[in-house]
PDB file of C-alpha atoms in Angstrom:
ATOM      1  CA  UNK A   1       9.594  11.021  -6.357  1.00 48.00           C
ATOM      2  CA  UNK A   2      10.175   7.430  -6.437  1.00 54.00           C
ATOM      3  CA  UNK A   3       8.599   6.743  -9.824  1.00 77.00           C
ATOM      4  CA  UNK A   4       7.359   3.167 -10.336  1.00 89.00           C
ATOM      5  CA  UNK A   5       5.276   2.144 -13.626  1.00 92.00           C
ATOM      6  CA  UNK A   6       2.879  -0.518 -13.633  1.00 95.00           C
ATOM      7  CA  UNK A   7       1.360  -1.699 -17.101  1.00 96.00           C
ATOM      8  CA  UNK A   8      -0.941  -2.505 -18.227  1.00 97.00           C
ATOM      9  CA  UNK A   9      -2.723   0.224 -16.151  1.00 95.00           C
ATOM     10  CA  UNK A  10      -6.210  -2.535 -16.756  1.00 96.00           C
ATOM     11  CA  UNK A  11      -6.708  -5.924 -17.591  1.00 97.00           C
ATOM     12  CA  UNK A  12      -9.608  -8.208 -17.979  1.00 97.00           C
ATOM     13  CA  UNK A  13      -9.329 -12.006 -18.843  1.00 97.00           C
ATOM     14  CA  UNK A  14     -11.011 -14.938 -19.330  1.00 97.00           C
ATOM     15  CA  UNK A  15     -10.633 -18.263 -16.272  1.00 98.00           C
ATOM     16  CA  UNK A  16      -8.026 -20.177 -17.564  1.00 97.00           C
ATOM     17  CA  UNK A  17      -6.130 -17.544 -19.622  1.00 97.00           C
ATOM     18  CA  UNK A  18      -2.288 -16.476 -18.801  1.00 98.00           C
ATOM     19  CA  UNK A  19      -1.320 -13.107 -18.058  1.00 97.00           C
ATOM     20  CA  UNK A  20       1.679 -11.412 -17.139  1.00 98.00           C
ATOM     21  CA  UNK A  21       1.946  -7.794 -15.705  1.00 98.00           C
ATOM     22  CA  UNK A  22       4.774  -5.583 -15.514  1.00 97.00           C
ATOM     23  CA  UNK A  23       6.521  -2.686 -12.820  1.00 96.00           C
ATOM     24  CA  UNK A  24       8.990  -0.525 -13.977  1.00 94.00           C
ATOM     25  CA  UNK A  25      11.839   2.034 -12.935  1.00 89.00           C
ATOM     26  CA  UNK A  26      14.459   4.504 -14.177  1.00 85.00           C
ATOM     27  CA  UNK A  27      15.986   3.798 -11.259  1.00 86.00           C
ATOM     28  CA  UNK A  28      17.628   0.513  -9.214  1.00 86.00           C
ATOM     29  CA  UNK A  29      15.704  -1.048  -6.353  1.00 79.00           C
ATOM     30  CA  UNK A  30      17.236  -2.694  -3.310  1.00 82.00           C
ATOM     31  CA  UNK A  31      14.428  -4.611  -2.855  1.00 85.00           C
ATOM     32  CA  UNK A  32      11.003  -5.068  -4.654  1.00 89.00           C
ATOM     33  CA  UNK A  33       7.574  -6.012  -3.598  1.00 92.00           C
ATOM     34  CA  UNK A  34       4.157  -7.059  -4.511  1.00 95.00           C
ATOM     35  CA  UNK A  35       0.972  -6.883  -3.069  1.00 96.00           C
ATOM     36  CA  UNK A  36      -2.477  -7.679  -4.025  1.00 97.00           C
ATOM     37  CA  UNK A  37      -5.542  -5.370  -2.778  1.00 96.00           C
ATOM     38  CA  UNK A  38      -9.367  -7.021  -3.354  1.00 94.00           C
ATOM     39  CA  UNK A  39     -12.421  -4.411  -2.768  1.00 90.00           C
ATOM     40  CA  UNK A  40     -12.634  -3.026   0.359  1.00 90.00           C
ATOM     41  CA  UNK A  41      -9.596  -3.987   1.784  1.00 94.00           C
ATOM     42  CA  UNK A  42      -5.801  -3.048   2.055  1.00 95.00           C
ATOM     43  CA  UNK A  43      -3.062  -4.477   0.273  1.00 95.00           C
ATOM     44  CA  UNK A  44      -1.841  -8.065   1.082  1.00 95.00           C
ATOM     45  CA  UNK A  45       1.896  -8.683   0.620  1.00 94.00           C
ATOM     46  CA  UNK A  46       2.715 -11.352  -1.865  1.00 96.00           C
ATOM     47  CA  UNK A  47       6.437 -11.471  -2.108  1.00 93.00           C
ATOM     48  CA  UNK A  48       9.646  -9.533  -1.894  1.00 90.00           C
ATOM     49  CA  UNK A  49      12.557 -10.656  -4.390  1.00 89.00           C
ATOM     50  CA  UNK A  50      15.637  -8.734  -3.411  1.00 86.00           C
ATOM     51  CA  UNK A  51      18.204 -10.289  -5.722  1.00 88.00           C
ATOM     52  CA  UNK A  52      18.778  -9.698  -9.685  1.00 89.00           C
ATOM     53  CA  UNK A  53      17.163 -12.070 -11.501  1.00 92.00           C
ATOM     54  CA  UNK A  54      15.157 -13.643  -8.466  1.00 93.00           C
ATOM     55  CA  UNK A  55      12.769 -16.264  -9.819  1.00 96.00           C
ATOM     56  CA  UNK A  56       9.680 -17.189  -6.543  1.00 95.00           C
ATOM     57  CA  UNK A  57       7.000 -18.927  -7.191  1.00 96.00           C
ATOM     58  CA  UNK A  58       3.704 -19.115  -5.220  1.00 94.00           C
ATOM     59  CA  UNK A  59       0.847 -21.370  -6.370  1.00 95.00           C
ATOM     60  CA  UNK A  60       0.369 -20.402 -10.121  1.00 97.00           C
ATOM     61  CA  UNK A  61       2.656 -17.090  -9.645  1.00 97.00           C
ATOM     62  CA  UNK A  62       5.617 -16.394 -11.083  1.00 97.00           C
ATOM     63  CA  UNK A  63       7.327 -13.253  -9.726  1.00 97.00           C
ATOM     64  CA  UNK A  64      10.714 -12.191 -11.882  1.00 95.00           C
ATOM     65  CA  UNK A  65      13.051  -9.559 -10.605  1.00 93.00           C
ATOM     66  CA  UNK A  66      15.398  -8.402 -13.243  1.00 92.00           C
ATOM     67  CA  UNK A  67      18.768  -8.471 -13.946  1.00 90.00           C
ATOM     68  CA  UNK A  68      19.597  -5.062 -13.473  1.00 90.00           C
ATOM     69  CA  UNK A  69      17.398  -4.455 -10.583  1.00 88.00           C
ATOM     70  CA  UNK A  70      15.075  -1.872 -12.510  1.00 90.00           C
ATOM     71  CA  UNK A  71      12.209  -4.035 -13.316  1.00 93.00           C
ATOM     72  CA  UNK A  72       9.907  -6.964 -12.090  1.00 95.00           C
ATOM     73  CA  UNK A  73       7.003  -9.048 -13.293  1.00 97.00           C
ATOM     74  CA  UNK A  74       4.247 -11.075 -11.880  1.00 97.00           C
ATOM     75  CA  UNK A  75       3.186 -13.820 -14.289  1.00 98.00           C
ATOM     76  CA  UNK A  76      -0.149 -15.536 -13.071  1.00 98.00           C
ATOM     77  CA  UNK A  77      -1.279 -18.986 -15.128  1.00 98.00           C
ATOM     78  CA  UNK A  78      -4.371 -20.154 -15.406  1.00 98.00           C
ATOM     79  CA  UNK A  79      -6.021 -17.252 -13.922  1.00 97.00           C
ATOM     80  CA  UNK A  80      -9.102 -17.880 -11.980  1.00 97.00           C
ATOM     81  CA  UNK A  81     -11.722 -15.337 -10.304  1.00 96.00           C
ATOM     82  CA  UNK A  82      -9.843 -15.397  -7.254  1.00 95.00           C
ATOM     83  CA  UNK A  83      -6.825 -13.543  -8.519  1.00 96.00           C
ATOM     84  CA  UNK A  84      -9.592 -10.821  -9.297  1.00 96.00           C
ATOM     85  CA  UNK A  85      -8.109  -7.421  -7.754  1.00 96.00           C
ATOM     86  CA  UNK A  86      -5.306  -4.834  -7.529  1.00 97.00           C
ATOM     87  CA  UNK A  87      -1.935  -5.906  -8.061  1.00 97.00           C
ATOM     88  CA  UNK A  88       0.425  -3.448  -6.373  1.00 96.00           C
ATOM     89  CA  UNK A  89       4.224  -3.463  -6.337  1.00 94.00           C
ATOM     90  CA  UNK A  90       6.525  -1.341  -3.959  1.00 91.00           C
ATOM     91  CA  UNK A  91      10.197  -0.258  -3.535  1.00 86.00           C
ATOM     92  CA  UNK A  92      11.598   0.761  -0.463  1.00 75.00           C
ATOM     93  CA  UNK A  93      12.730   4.276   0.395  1.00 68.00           C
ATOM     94  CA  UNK A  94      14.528   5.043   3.975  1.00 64.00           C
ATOM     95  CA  UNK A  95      11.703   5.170   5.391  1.00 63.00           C
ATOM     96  CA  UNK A  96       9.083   4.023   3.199  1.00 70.00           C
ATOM     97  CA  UNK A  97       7.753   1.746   0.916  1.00 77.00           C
ATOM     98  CA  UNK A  98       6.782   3.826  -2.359  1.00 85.00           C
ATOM     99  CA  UNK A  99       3.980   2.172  -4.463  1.00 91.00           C
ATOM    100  CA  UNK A 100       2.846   1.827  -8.134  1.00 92.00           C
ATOM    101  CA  UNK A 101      -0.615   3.082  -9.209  1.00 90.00           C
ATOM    102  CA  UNK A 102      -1.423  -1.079 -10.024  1.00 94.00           C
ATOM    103  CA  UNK A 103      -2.625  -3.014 -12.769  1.00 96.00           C
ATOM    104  CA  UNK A 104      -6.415  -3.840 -11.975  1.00 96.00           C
ATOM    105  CA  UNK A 105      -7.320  -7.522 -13.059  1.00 97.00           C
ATOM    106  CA  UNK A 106     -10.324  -8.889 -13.727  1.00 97.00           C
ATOM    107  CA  UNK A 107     -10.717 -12.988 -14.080  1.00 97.00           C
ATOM    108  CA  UNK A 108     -14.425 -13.570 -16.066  1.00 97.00           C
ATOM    109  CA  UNK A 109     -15.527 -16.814 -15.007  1.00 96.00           C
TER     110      UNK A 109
ATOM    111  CA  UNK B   1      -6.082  -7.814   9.609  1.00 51.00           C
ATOM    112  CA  UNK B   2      -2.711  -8.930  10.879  1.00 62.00           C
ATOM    113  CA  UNK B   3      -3.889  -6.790  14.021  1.00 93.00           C
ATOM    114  CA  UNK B   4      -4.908  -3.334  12.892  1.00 96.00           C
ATOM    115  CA  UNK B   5      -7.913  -1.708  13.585  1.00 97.00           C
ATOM    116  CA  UNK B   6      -9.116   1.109  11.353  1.00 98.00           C
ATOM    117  CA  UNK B   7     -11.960   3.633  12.360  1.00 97.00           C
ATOM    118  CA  UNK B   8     -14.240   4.790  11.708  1.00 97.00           C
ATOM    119  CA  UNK B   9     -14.477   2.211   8.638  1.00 96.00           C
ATOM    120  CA  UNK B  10     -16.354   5.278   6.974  1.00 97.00           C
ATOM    121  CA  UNK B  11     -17.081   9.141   7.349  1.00 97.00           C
ATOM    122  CA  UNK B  12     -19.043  12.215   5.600  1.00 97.00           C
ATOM    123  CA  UNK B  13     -17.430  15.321   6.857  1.00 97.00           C
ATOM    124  CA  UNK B  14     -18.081  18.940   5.710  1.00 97.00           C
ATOM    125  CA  UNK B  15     -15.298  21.416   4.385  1.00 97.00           C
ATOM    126  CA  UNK B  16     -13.625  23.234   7.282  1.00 97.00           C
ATOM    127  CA  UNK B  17     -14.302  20.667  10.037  1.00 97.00           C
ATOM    128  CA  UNK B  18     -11.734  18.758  12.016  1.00 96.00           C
ATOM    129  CA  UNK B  19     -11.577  14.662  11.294  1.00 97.00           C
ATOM    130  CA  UNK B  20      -9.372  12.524  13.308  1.00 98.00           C
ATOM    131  CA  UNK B  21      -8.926   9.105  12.255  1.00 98.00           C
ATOM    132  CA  UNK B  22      -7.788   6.147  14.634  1.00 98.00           C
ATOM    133  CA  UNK B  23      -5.443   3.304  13.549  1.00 98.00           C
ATOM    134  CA  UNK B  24      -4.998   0.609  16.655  1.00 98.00           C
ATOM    135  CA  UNK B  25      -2.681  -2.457  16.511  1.00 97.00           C
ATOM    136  CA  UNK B  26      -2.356  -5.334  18.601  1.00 96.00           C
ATOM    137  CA  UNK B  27       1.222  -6.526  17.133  1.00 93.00           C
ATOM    138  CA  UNK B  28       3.337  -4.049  19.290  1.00 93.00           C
ATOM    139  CA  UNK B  29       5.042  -3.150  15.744  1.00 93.00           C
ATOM    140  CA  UNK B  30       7.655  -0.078  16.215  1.00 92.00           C
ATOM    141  CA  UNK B  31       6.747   1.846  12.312  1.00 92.00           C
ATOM    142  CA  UNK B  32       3.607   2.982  11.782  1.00 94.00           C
ATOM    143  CA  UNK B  33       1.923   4.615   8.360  1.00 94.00           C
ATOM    144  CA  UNK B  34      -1.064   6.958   7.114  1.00 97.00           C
ATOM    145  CA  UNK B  35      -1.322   6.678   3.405  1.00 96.00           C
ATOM    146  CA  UNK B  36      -3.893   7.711   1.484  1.00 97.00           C
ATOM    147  CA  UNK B  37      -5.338   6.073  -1.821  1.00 96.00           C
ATOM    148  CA  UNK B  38      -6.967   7.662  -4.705  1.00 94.00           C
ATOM    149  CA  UNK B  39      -7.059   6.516  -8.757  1.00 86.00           C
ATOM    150  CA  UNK B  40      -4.087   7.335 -10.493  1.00 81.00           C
ATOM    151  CA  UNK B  41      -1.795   8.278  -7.675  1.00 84.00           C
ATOM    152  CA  UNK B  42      -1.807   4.886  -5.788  1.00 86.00           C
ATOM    153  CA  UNK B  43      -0.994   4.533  -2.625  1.00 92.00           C
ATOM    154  CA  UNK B  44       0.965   8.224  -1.014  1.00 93.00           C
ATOM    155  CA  UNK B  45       2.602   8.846   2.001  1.00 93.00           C
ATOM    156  CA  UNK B  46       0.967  11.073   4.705  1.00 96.00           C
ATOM    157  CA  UNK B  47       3.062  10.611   7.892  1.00 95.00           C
ATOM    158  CA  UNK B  48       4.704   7.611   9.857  1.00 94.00           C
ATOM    159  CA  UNK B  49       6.043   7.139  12.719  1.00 94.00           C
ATOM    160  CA  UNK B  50       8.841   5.520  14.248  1.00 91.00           C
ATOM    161  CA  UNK B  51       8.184   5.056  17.968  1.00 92.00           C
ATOM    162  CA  UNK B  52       6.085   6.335  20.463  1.00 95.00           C
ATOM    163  CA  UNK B  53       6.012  10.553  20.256  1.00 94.00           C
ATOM    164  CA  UNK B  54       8.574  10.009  17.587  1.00 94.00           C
ATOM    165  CA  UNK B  55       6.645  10.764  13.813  1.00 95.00           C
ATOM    166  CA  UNK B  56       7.838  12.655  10.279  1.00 93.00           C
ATOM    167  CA  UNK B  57       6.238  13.730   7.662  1.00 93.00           C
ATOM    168  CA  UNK B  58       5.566  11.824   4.178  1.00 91.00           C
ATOM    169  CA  UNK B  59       5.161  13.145   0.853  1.00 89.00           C
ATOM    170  CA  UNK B  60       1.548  14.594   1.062  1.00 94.00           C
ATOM    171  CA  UNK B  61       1.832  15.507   4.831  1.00 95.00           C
ATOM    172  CA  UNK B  62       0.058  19.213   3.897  1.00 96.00           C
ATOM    173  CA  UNK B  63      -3.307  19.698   5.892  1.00 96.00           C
ATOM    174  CA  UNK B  64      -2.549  16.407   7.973  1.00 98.00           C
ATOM    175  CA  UNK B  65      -1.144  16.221  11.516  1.00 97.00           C
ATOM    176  CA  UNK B  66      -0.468  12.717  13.800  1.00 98.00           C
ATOM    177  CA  UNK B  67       0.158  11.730  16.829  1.00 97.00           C
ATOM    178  CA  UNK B  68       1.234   8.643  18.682  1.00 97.00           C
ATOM    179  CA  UNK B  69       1.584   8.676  22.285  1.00 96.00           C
ATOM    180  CA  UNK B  70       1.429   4.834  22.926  1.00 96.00           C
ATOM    181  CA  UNK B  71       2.732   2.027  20.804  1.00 96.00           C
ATOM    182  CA  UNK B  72      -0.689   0.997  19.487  1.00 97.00           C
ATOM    183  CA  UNK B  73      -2.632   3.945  18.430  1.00 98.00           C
ATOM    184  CA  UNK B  74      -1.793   6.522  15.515  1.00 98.00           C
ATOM    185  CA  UNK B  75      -4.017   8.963  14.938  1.00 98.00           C
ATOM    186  CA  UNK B  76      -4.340  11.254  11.491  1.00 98.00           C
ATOM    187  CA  UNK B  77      -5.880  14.937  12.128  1.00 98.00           C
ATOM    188  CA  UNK B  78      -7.207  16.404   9.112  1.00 97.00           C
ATOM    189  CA  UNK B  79      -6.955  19.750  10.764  1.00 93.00           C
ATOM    190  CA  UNK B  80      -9.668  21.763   8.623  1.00 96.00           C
ATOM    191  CA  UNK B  81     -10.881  19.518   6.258  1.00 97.00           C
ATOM    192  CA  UNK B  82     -11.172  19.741   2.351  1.00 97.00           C
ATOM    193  CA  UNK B  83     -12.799  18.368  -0.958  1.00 97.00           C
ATOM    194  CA  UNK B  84      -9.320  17.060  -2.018  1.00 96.00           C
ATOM    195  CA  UNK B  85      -8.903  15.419   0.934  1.00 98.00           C
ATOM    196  CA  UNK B  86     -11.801  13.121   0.109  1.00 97.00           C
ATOM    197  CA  UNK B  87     -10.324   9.645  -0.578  1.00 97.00           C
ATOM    198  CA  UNK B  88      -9.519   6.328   0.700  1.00 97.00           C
ATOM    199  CA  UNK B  89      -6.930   6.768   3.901  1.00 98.00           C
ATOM    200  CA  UNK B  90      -4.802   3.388   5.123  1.00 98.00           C
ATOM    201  CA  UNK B  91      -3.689   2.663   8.054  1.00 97.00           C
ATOM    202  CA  UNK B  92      -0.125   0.342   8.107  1.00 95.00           C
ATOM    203  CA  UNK B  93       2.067  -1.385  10.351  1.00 94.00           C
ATOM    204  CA  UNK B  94       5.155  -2.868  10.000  1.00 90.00           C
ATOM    205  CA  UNK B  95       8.516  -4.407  12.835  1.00 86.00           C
ATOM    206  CA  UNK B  96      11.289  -2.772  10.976  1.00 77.00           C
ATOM    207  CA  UNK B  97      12.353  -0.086   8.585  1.00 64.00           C
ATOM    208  CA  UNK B  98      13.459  -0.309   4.619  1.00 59.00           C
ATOM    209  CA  UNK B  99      14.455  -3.314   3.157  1.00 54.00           C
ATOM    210  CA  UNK B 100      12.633  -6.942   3.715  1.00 64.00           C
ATOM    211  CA  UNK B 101       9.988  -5.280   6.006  1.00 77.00           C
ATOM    212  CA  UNK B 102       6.538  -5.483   4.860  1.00 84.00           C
ATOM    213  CA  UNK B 103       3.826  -3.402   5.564  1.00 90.00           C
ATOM    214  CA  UNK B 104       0.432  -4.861   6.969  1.00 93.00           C
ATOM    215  CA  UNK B 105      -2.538  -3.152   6.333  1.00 96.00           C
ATOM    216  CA  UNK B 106      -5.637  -2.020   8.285  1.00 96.00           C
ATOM    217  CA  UNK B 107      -9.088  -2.422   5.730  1.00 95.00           C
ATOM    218  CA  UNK B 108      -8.969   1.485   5.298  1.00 97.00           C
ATOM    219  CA  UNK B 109     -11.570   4.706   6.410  1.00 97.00           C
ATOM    220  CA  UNK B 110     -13.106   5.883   3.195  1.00 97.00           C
ATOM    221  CA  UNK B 111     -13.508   9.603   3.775  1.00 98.00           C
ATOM    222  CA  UNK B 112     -16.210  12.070   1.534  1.00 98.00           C
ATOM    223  CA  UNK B 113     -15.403  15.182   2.583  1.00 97.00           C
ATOM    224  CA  UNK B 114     -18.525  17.705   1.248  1.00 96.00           C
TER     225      UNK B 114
END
């Protein structure tokens, strides 16, 4: 199994707060992505960083891919309702893309 | 979106009965995917597919069969149906394989199986 750990597993913050969210693995990724799912729909690709230590940005979104290839973080500022949903990341398999379980935000007006 | 049609959107099946569920795309995409999505486990592979007739089998392929005999349909068989098979089942598409290829989603067939 292609373990990949998300944390936290829930978070809920206020409109205008910072927040940073994290995916992890024992093992090294060739290429990393992240996705965002809202109710009733599927995921929505966000961005794939494929190099260690791959800063993108997109809007107020930070995504960090780390050094050793292991790791990766989405960073969101000033959070508003509309980030509101399931933040997903993925690594790819041979065949596959294999998926965290998410961090599930919440953005209180 | 991006092209993929999920149905039915939403089902109530009992135990024991066969279910087939239809993913159509308009974006003549070679890979296509069955996952299904429950809390806790995330997203899981059921079975993909690689071309037209040509499909294997994901990590949770047990109780599920597919088929794809054109380019734009993929179609998941629960073949006799169960309570853990009760969840939220995605349809996905994507133009290549592995790295740097990104999977579009259908909007899903939520399933209750009683």
């Amino acid at each position: 199994t292609q373990l990949l750990e998300q944390s936290p597993q829930f978070l809920s913050i206020q409109e205008g707060e910072n927040l940073t969210v994290y995916c992890n693995s024992s093992s090294v990724f060739s290429s990393l992505q992240w996705y965002r799912q809202e109710p009733g729909e599927g995921p929505v690709l966000l961005v794939t960083v494929v190099t260690g230590g791959e800063v993108k940005k997109l809007k107020r979104l930070t995504f960090q891919f780390g050094d050793a290839r292991k790791d990766s973080s989405l960073h969101i500022t000033a959070a508003q309702p509309g980030d509101t949903g399931l933040y997903l990341c993925s690594r790819t398999g041979a065949n596959n893309l294999f998926f965290g379980t998410g961090t599930r935000l919440t953005v209180i007006p | 979106d991006a092209g993929i049609t999920q149905s039915p959107r939403h089902k109530v099946t009992e135990t024991g009965t066969p279910v087939t569920l239809r993913c159509h795309q308009t974006e003549n995409h070679r890979y296509m995917y069955w996952y299904r999505q429950d809390p806790g486990h995330g997203l899981r592979l059921i079975h993909y597919s690689y071309g037209v007739k040509d499909t294997d089998k994901g990590e949770v392929s047990d109780g599920y069969s597919v088929s794809r005999s054109k380019t734009e349909d993929f179609l998941l068989t629960l073949e006799s149906a169960t309570s853990s098979q009760t969840s939220v089942y995605f349809c996905a598409i994507s133009d290549g394989a592995g790295t740097n290829s990104p999977l579009h989603f259908g909007n899903g067939t939520r399933l209750t199986v009683t």
